[in-house]
Amino acid sequence: MNITPRVRFAPSPTGYLHVGGLRTALFNFLFARHHDGKFILRIEDTDRNRFVDGAVENLISTLHWTGLDYDEGPDKGGDYGPYIQSKRLDIYRTHAQELIKKDKAYYCFCSPERLSMLRQEQKHTKDQAKYDKFCLNLTPEEIQKNLSALKPYVIRLNVPQNQIIEIDDVIRGRVEFNSETLDDQVLIKSDGYPTYHLANVVDDHLMKITHVIRGEEWLSSTPKHILLYDFFGWNRPVFAHLPLLLNPDRSKLSKRQGDVAVEDYRAKGYLKEALINFVALLGWNAGDDKEFYYMNELIEKFSLASVNKAGAIFNTEKLNWLNAEHIRNKNSVELLPELRSALKNSVYDESFFSDEYLTKVIDSMKERITFVSEVITKSPYFFAEIENYDPDVIKKRWTVETPVYLSKLSEEFSLLNNPGKEDFENALKKTTENLNLGIGKLIHPLRLAVSGMGAGPGVYDILFIIGKEKTIDRIKKAIEKLS
RNA sequence: GGCGCGUUCGUCUAGUGGCUUAGGACGCCGCCCUCUCAAGGCGGAGAUCACGGGUUCGAAUCCCGUACGCGCUACCA
């Protein structure tokens, strides 16, 4: 049997893409690409109370940014559309009717009041909270009467009694449930919309989904889904329930305890490569020590069998390291757009810098940063003149003789014609020889003069990047200000 | 409360009965390199493999129980 796997990412449009959702999407994507299968995006918007304007568009654009491109989806089309559940309402209705005909589902006219009373009572007697199948005993006449009186109703799943339901989960192995513990789940709500349980089963079947890869929070409701597959007479897909992403306190990852939206991480300056790499490692490992991955390597190595069972805390320390690693592994031209956009959001948004200049700046700072925006914050001297000199560095590196030495050096520099790095270096060495000084006596105050600080790229790199004129100018200003 | 899942350094993890005095990575600390800061190299601290029983010549690895954590328990997904 060699069928093409078809998997899906089925988020509900809450307004943003949750990092847990990103992880689910990624694992689906990796599985599909690894097996030359199809990856489908389906929007589960069956809760009209939670409708958020523009949420779908936002989700799609964020997903697009991450590079998790799908083969079929709302904006992409495909043979099994529509891919938005709110546009498939009559499909669910027809299927619910089919279940009613088979006595596998039934109309329920119970009021919310009765339901909550029932629940309270069960809570009191410490019974399991379950619908009591009251409406299952309605006669056809009563049902018809209620229906023509337009009495609000839901359609419920008729869960059989005392039946063992087995799930063979790829990640967790065999899991058993007794149908006694299952509630007669609402399938169609009183507003005519389906619940997740009905919609996801119907759609997965109609869209020919072969593997359902989703978060562990769905494991408990899987027996209800299995029941539905059986009632419809459909083959079940393969199930794989992924471990949850956790807050630092080990509860399910949520807002309130930090950022959960992919957009937030993007805005903070995380590279999509780093985010994908990091999220892939949360719950998956190839069985070796490799930690730095590109997407194509993930696709190649990924396997559901090597997914962990236990939840993982979303701890950004390692994400930061991976971001720095991915920055170091990119060339300066690739990083240029990132710097440009960081610049646009900085105080230097009005200033002009050439691509050539910024590229040199990036090269000099690339391995000293965790975020591209730190090029600006950690080396502002590449973007503006020096306003402040680090007092600690002044204290440590600036002596009474320094102005004299630097003047000599400046004279030497002024002799240079279109100098390169080595020319600056040679000029400095020549000056120290003439003055009979150790090289440090010049190099440290020089760094202070041209950068205002004590840390950064090699001085000759800085000099070369800012150029001879600015170098001489800054030396002069430093002498004025610090003497 | 019920049902389900899980439990290896602070965190992410390797480990599928002997190769393990439990390996790697992040973070932390120290040393080296060095014009500074990084990067890099080397080293260190850090896990009685949740606990208790078994099975076995031998268990982090298999079985049972307990504890703890988490998830679900909606006309939310």
PDB file of C-alpha atoms in Angstrom, chain A residues 346 348 365 369 371-381 383 453:
ATOM      1  CA  SER A 346      15.209  53.090  15.225  1.00  0.00           C
ATOM      2  CA  TYR A 348      18.146  56.600  12.703  1.00  0.00           C
ATOM      3  CA  MET A 365      29.146  42.911  14.095  1.00  0.00           C
ATOM      4  CA  ILE A 369      24.962  39.917  18.307  1.00  0.00           C
ATOM      5  CA  PHE A 371      19.508  40.037  17.239  1.00  0.00           C
ATOM      6  CA  VAL A 372      20.166  42.032  14.101  1.00  0.00           C
ATOM      7  CA  SER A 373      18.825  45.130  15.822  1.00  0.00           C
ATOM      8  CA  GLU A 374      21.789  44.911  18.181  1.00  0.00           C
ATOM      9  CA  VAL A 375      23.980  46.070  15.337  1.00  0.00           C
ATOM     10  CA  ILE A 376      22.410  49.430  16.037  1.00  0.00           C
ATOM     11  CA  THR A 377      22.287  49.347  19.820  1.00  0.00           C
ATOM     12  CA  LYS A 378      25.690  47.785  20.330  1.00  0.00           C
ATOM     13  CA  SER A 379      27.518  49.862  17.755  1.00  0.00           C
ATOM     14  CA  PRO A 380      25.706  53.187  17.454  1.00  0.00           C
ATOM     15  CA  TYR A 381      28.995  54.786  16.368  1.00  0.00           C
ATOM     16  CA  PHE A 383      25.255  55.456  12.619  1.00  0.00           C
ATOM     17  CA  MET A 453      33.141  52.583  24.195  1.00  0.00           C
TER      18      MET A 453
END
